[in-house]
Amino acid sequence: MPQYAVQPCTIDDGADIARVHVSAFWTEPAWKIIWPNKTREYVTNECKKRMPFNIITDPIYRRQQKAVDTGTGRIVGYARWTLPELDGVEVGSLWPGAKAAEVSGERKQAAAEASASADWAYDGQVTSELDKAVDQMKKELLSKKQYIVLDILGVHPDVWRQGVANLLLNSGLKAIREFEVKLDVFVVAKSAGVGVYDKAGLKKVGEVIQDGSSVGIDTDYAAWFYVWEAEN
């Protein structure tokens, strides 16, 4: 079996991370349907225009890691975390090993222009009614305290069930556990991630499961909410 390593991300990883990101989320019927008349290849190419700028955006609060096949150098997984704003804490100094490397002003401008040129016009109205219940529960849960939010945990389908998601998740949790300030982690999971979070011992704090037939999918339109507690 291939060996995988967790590494920080750079702007040069943008195209490969876009490939992983779209390939992973295209397996979710509810994500796929918001791109009517667009192929996975098309969406991937447009995402490649956006991802380099995304990687270098919001460096104070955003932390990112990639999983790499050590034999081939191929990026196979990606995780993005967002730290909260904290009084009396220099958030930008936390977890420096997962901060994207800075780039020149010229390169940042070029990345911003490429991102702005991307066709990222998805049809969010398709799932808007079902999203209301998900968004409401997320809002209620996040109002209870300040969390680190695991925004994205995506693994290329070619390497599913090879421990890549667990590797990325555990790498992040290990780093967060070592923070001087204790912060819990909040995650909204789709079906592919439930087993990963259960295995890692995160606590399920809510779920929203709705009939997906109203939006043309033959599975439930579902979201599961998890919390990892730093004190445990």
mmCIF file of C-alpha atoms in Angstrom:
data_model
loop_
_atom_site.group_PDB
_atom_site.id
_atom_site.type_symbol
_atom_site.label_atom_id
_atom_site.label_comp_id
_atom_site.label_asym_id
_atom_site.label_seq_id
_atom_site.Cartn_x
_atom_site.Cartn_y
_atom_site.Cartn_z
ATOM 1 C CA MET A 1 0.000 0.000 0.000
ATOM 2 C CA PRO A 2 1.259 3.534 -0.751
ATOM 3 C CA GLN A 3 2.644 5.650 2.065
ATOM 4 C CA TYR A 4 1.227 9.105 2.709
ATOM 5 C CA ALA A 5 2.609 12.178 4.443
ATOM 6 C CA VAL A 6 0.978 15.385 5.658
ATOM 7 C CA GLN A 7 2.589 18.614 4.466
ATOM 8 C CA PRO A 8 1.754 22.342 4.452
ATOM 9 C CA CYS A 9 0.222 23.849 1.323
ATOM 10 C CA THR A 10 1.662 26.434 -1.042
ATOM 11 C CA ILE A 11 0.182 28.454 -3.855
ATOM 12 C CA ASP A 12 1.815 26.036 -6.298
ATOM 13 C CA ASP A 13 -0.453 23.264 -5.014
ATOM 14 C CA GLY A 14 -3.577 25.032 -6.232
ATOM 15 C CA ALA A 15 -4.263 22.992 -9.361
ATOM 16 C CA ASP A 16 -3.690 19.644 -7.661
ATOM 17 C CA ILE A 17 -5.794 20.563 -4.643
ATOM 18 C CA ALA A 18 -8.580 21.687 -6.984
ATOM 19 C CA ARG A 19 -8.475 18.272 -8.652
ATOM 20 C CA VAL A 20 -8.771 16.529 -5.289
ATOM 21 C CA HIS A 21 -11.463 18.889 -4.020
ATOM 22 C CA VAL A 22 -13.822 18.582 -6.972
ATOM 23 C CA SER A 23 -13.260 14.843 -7.393
ATOM 24 C CA ALA A 24 -14.083 14.261 -3.726
ATOM 25 C CA PHE A 25 -17.190 16.405 -3.578
ATOM 26 C CA TRP A 26 -18.498 15.257 -6.960
ATOM 27 C CA THR A 27 -19.299 11.946 -5.250
ATOM 28 C CA GLU A 28 -21.945 13.767 -3.174
ATOM 29 C CA PRO A 29 -25.198 13.834 -5.204
ATOM 30 C CA ALA A 30 -26.347 16.992 -3.431
ATOM 31 C CA TRP A 31 -23.168 18.831 -4.474
ATOM 32 C CA LYS A 32 -23.162 17.540 -8.007
ATOM 33 C CA ILE A 33 -26.670 18.786 -8.773
ATOM 34 C CA ILE A 34 -25.800 22.430 -8.137
ATOM 35 C CA TRP A 35 -23.711 22.356 -11.318
ATOM 36 C CA PRO A 36 -26.388 21.756 -13.989
ATOM 37 C CA ASN A 37 -25.042 21.233 -17.507
ATOM 38 C CA LYS A 38 -21.450 21.332 -16.252
ATOM 39 C CA THR A 39 -19.120 18.354 -16.187
ATOM 40 C CA ARG A 40 -16.727 17.430 -13.414
ATOM 41 C CA GLU A 41 -13.843 18.232 -15.756
ATOM 42 C CA TYR A 42 -15.218 21.705 -16.459
ATOM 43 C CA VAL A 43 -15.788 22.491 -12.784
ATOM 44 C CA THR A 44 -12.314 21.179 -11.951
ATOM 45 C CA ASN A 45 -10.708 23.476 -14.513
ATOM 46 C CA GLU A 46 -12.586 26.470 -13.132
ATOM 47 C CA CYS A 47 -11.643 25.488 -9.587
ATOM 48 C CA LYS A 48 -7.995 25.396 -10.665
ATOM 49 C CA LYS A 49 -8.290 29.109 -11.436
ATOM 50 C CA ARG A 50 -9.617 29.832 -7.954
ATOM 51 C CA MET A 51 -7.671 27.557 -5.664
ATOM 52 C CA PRO A 52 -4.230 29.251 -5.723
ATOM 53 C CA PHE A 53 -5.784 32.480 -4.437
ATOM 54 C CA ASN A 54 -7.889 30.589 -1.897
ATOM 55 C CA ILE A 55 -4.751 28.995 -0.478
ATOM 56 C CA ILE A 56 -3.094 32.339 0.259
ATOM 57 C CA THR A 57 -6.277 34.106 1.405
ATOM 58 C CA ASP A 58 -6.920 34.955 5.073
ATOM 59 C CA PRO A 59 -3.535 33.780 6.413
ATOM 60 C CA ILE A 60 -4.226 34.894 9.980
ATOM 61 C CA TYR A 61 -7.126 32.502 10.471
ATOM 62 C CA ARG A 62 -6.791 29.839 7.762
ATOM 63 C CA ARG A 63 -4.720 26.677 8.210
ATOM 64 C CA GLN A 64 -4.266 24.088 5.470
ATOM 65 C CA GLN A 65 -2.563 20.760 4.973
ATOM 66 C CA LYS A 66 -2.242 18.339 2.091
ATOM 67 C CA ALA A 67 -1.741 14.583 2.040
ATOM 68 C CA VAL A 68 0.898 13.437 -0.432
ATOM 69 C CA ASP A 69 1.720 9.999 -1.821
ATOM 70 C CA THR A 70 5.383 9.808 -0.846
ATOM 71 C CA GLY A 71 6.179 7.471 -3.723
ATOM 72 C CA THR A 72 4.788 9.647 -6.504
ATOM 73 C CA GLY A 73 4.543 13.117 -4.961
ATOM 74 C CA ARG A 74 0.865 13.227 -5.960
ATOM 75 C CA ILE A 75 -1.484 15.219 -3.742
ATOM 76 C CA VAL A 76 -4.368 12.969 -2.692
ATOM 77 C CA GLY A 77 -6.046 14.845 0.161
ATOM 78 C CA TYR A 78 -6.646 18.323 1.534
ATOM 79 C CA ALA A 79 -7.824 19.787 4.838
ATOM 80 C CA ARG A 80 -8.693 23.396 5.626
ATOM 81 C CA TRP A 81 -9.332 24.737 9.103
ATOM 82 C CA THR A 82 -10.481 28.204 10.215
ATOM 83 C CA LEU A 83 -9.384 29.571 13.590
ATOM 84 C CA PRO A 84 -11.709 31.895 15.511
ATOM 85 C CA GLU A 85 -11.021 35.483 16.454
ATOM 86 C CA LEU A 86 -9.892 35.480 20.083
ATOM 87 C CA ASP A 87 -9.509 38.348 22.535
ATOM 88 C CA GLY A 88 -5.997 38.625 23.880
ATOM 89 C CA VAL A 89 -4.601 35.917 21.612
ATOM 90 C CA GLU A 90 -2.400 36.492 18.580
ATOM 91 C CA VAL A 91 -4.234 34.010 16.380
ATOM 92 C CA GLY A 92 -1.772 34.409 13.533
ATOM 93 C CA SER A 93 0.955 32.853 15.674
ATOM 94 C CA LEU A 94 -0.981 29.621 16.238
ATOM 95 C CA TRP A 95 -0.065 26.526 14.220
ATOM 96 C CA PRO A 96 2.523 28.195 11.967
ATOM 97 C CA GLY A 97 3.355 24.896 10.293
ATOM 98 C CA ALA A 98 -0.032 24.863 8.563
ATOM 99 C CA LYS A 99 0.103 28.431 7.260
ATOM 100 C CA ALA A 100 0.552 28.832 3.522
ATOM 101 C CA ALA A 101 3.842 30.432 2.538
ATOM 102 C CA GLU A 102 3.659 34.112 1.683
ATOM 103 C CA VAL A 103 4.036 35.187 -1.940
ATOM 104 C CA SER A 104 5.002 38.424 -3.652
ATOM 105 C CA GLY A 105 2.455 41.143 -4.237
ATOM 106 C CA GLU A 106 2.664 40.561 -7.972
ATOM 107 C CA ARG A 107 1.941 36.877 -7.642
ATOM 108 C CA LYS A 108 -0.921 37.500 -5.246
ATOM 109 C CA GLN A 109 -2.458 39.958 -7.714
ATOM 110 C CA ALA A 110 -2.128 37.478 -10.573
ATOM 111 C CA ALA A 111 -3.788 34.778 -8.473
ATOM 112 C CA ALA A 112 -6.617 37.148 -7.545
ATOM 113 C CA GLU A 113 -7.229 37.997 -11.190
ATOM 114 C CA ALA A 114 -7.250 34.337 -12.193
ATOM 115 C CA SER A 115 -9.719 33.573 -9.417
ATOM 116 C CA ALA A 116 -12.018 36.383 -10.492
ATOM 117 C CA SER A 117 -12.042 35.037 -14.050
ATOM 118 C CA ALA A 118 -13.358 31.608 -13.011
ATOM 119 C CA ASP A 119 -16.880 30.512 -13.861
ATOM 120 C CA TRP A 120 -18.065 29.580 -10.384
ATOM 121 C CA ALA A 121 -21.754 30.174 -11.004
ATOM 122 C CA TYR A 122 -23.410 27.220 -9.309
ATOM 123 C CA ASP A 123 -27.165 26.966 -8.770
ATOM 124 C CA GLY A 124 -27.599 27.230 -5.032
ATOM 125 C CA GLN A 125 -31.355 27.652 -5.434
ATOM 126 C CA VAL A 126 -31.669 23.941 -6.182
ATOM 127 C CA THR A 127 -31.035 23.026 -2.557
ATOM 128 C CA SER A 128 -31.865 26.329 -0.855
ATOM 129 C CA GLU A 129 -35.000 25.101 0.919
ATOM 130 C CA LEU A 130 -33.259 22.031 2.308
ATOM 131 C CA ASP A 131 -30.231 24.106 3.274
ATOM 132 C CA LYS A 132 -32.328 26.232 5.621
ATOM 133 C CA ALA A 133 -32.625 23.497 8.235
ATOM 134 C CA VAL A 134 -28.916 22.664 7.964
ATOM 135 C CA ASP A 135 -27.890 26.304 8.243
ATOM 136 C CA GLN A 136 -30.191 26.876 11.222
ATOM 137 C CA MET A 137 -28.753 23.984 13.217
ATOM 138 C CA LYS A 138 -25.205 25.016 12.322
ATOM 139 C CA LYS A 139 -25.910 28.563 13.484
ATOM 140 C CA GLU A 140 -27.375 27.346 16.775
ATOM 141 C CA LEU A 141 -24.466 25.033 17.522
ATOM 142 C CA LEU A 142 -21.792 27.578 16.616
ATOM 143 C CA SER A 143 -23.428 30.191 18.855
ATOM 144 C CA LYS A 144 -22.539 28.194 21.975
ATOM 145 C CA LYS A 145 -18.796 28.893 21.953
ATOM 146 C CA GLN A 146 -15.864 29.752 19.711
ATOM 147 C CA TYR A 147 -14.677 26.807 17.677
ATOM 148 C CA ILE A 148 -11.995 25.983 15.189
ATOM 149 C CA VAL A 149 -14.026 24.943 12.153
ATOM 150 C CA LEU A 150 -12.859 22.149 9.883
ATOM 151 C CA ASP A 151 -14.212 23.623 6.653
ATOM 152 C CA ILE A 152 -12.919 21.043 4.187
ATOM 153 C CA LEU A 153 -11.653 17.490 4.468
ATOM 154 C CA GLY A 154 -11.451 16.008 0.994
ATOM 155 C CA VAL A 155 -9.725 12.892 -0.302
ATOM 156 C CA HIS A 156 -9.490 11.811 -3.917
ATOM 157 C CA PRO A 157 -11.807 8.817 -4.488
ATOM 158 C CA ASP A 158 -8.923 6.821 -5.966
ATOM 159 C CA VAL A 159 -7.417 6.492 -2.489
ATOM 160 C CA TRP A 160 -10.503 6.183 -0.321
ATOM 161 C CA ARG A 161 -10.264 3.713 2.561
ATOM 162 C CA GLN A 162 -6.491 3.977 2.694
ATOM 163 C CA GLY A 163 -6.353 6.107 5.832
ATOM 164 C CA VAL A 164 -5.768 9.457 4.133
ATOM 165 C CA ALA A 165 -8.714 11.257 5.740
ATOM 166 C CA ASN A 166 -7.766 9.893 9.162
ATOM 167 C CA LEU A 167 -4.176 11.003 8.623
ATOM 168 C CA LEU A 168 -5.186 14.574 7.805
ATOM 169 C CA LEU A 169 -7.745 14.783 10.591
ATOM 170 C CA ASN A 170 -5.444 13.388 13.253
ATOM 171 C CA SER A 171 -2.582 15.620 12.140
ATOM 172 C CA GLY A 172 -4.758 18.662 12.660
ATOM 173 C CA LEU A 173 -6.150 17.517 15.990
ATOM 174 C CA LYS A 174 -2.659 16.742 17.271
ATOM 175 C CA ALA A 175 -1.514 20.270 16.438
ATOM 176 C CA ILE A 176 -4.606 21.832 18.006
ATOM 177 C CA ARG A 177 -4.177 19.769 21.165
ATOM 178 C CA GLU A 178 -0.795 21.433 21.643
ATOM 179 C CA PHE A 179 -2.184 24.990 21.542
ATOM 180 C CA GLU A 180 -1.681 26.951 24.757
ATOM 181 C CA VAL A 181 -5.298 28.089 24.431
ATOM 182 C CA LYS A 182 -7.819 25.250 24.502
ATOM 183 C CA LEU A 183 -10.122 25.301 21.489
ATOM 184 C CA ASP A 184 -12.698 22.746 20.423
ATOM 185 C CA VAL A 185 -13.299 21.795 16.789
ATOM 186 C CA PHE A 186 -16.605 21.903 14.908
ATOM 187 C CA VAL A 187 -17.366 19.946 11.743
ATOM 188 C CA VAL A 188 -20.337 19.628 9.409
ATOM 189 C CA ALA A 189 -20.070 16.198 7.811
ATOM 190 C CA LYS A 190 -21.590 14.650 4.730
ATOM 191 C CA SER A 191 -22.101 10.919 4.376
ATOM 192 C CA ALA A 192 -18.537 10.155 3.248
ATOM 193 C CA GLY A 193 -17.080 11.729 6.378
ATOM 194 C CA VAL A 194 -19.272 10.170 9.062
ATOM 195 C CA GLY A 195 -17.132 7.061 9.490
ATOM 196 C CA VAL A 196 -13.964 9.144 9.693
ATOM 197 C CA TYR A 197 -15.270 11.360 12.491
ATOM 198 C CA ASP A 198 -16.824 8.463 14.377
ATOM 199 C CA LYS A 199 -13.548 6.539 14.243
ATOM 200 C CA ALA A 200 -11.602 9.559 15.494
ATOM 201 C CA GLY A 201 -13.890 9.840 18.504
ATOM 202 C CA LEU A 202 -15.573 13.136 17.690
ATOM 203 C CA LYS A 203 -18.910 13.653 19.430
ATOM 204 C CA LYS A 204 -22.004 13.847 17.260
ATOM 205 C CA VAL A 205 -24.045 16.814 18.476
ATOM 206 C CA GLY A 206 -26.761 16.973 15.848
ATOM 207 C CA GLU A 207 -28.026 15.845 12.486
ATOM 208 C CA VAL A 208 -30.433 16.980 9.804
ATOM 209 C CA ILE A 209 -31.764 14.281 7.498
ATOM 210 C CA GLN A 210 -34.248 15.224 4.776
ATOM 211 C CA ASP A 211 -35.787 13.482 1.793
ATOM 212 C CA GLY A 212 -33.628 14.277 -1.228
ATOM 213 C CA SER A 213 -36.254 13.388 -3.822
ATOM 214 C CA SER A 214 -37.558 16.964 -3.830
ATOM 215 C CA VAL A 215 -34.290 18.091 -5.428
ATOM 216 C CA GLY A 216 -33.906 15.097 -7.715
ATOM 217 C CA ILE A 217 -31.492 12.904 -5.780
ATOM 218 C CA ASP A 218 -32.195 9.336 -4.704
ATOM 219 C CA THR A 219 -30.478 9.646 -1.324
ATOM 220 C CA ASP A 220 -31.238 11.644 1.791
ATOM 221 C CA TYR A 221 -30.129 15.262 1.905
ATOM 222 C CA ALA A 222 -28.264 14.978 5.158
ATOM 223 C CA ALA A 223 -25.715 16.667 7.379
ATOM 224 C CA TRP A 224 -24.152 15.508 10.626
ATOM 225 C CA PHE A 225 -22.619 17.880 13.162
ATOM 226 C CA TYR A 226 -19.576 16.877 15.193
ATOM 227 C CA VAL A 227 -17.479 18.416 17.937
ATOM 228 C CA TRP A 228 -13.991 17.462 19.092
ATOM 229 C CA GLU A 229 -13.262 18.601 22.621
ATOM 230 C CA ALA A 230 -9.712 19.681 23.354
ATOM 231 C CA GLU A 231 -9.907 18.736 27.034
ATOM 232 C CA ASN A 232 -10.618 15.076 26.254
#
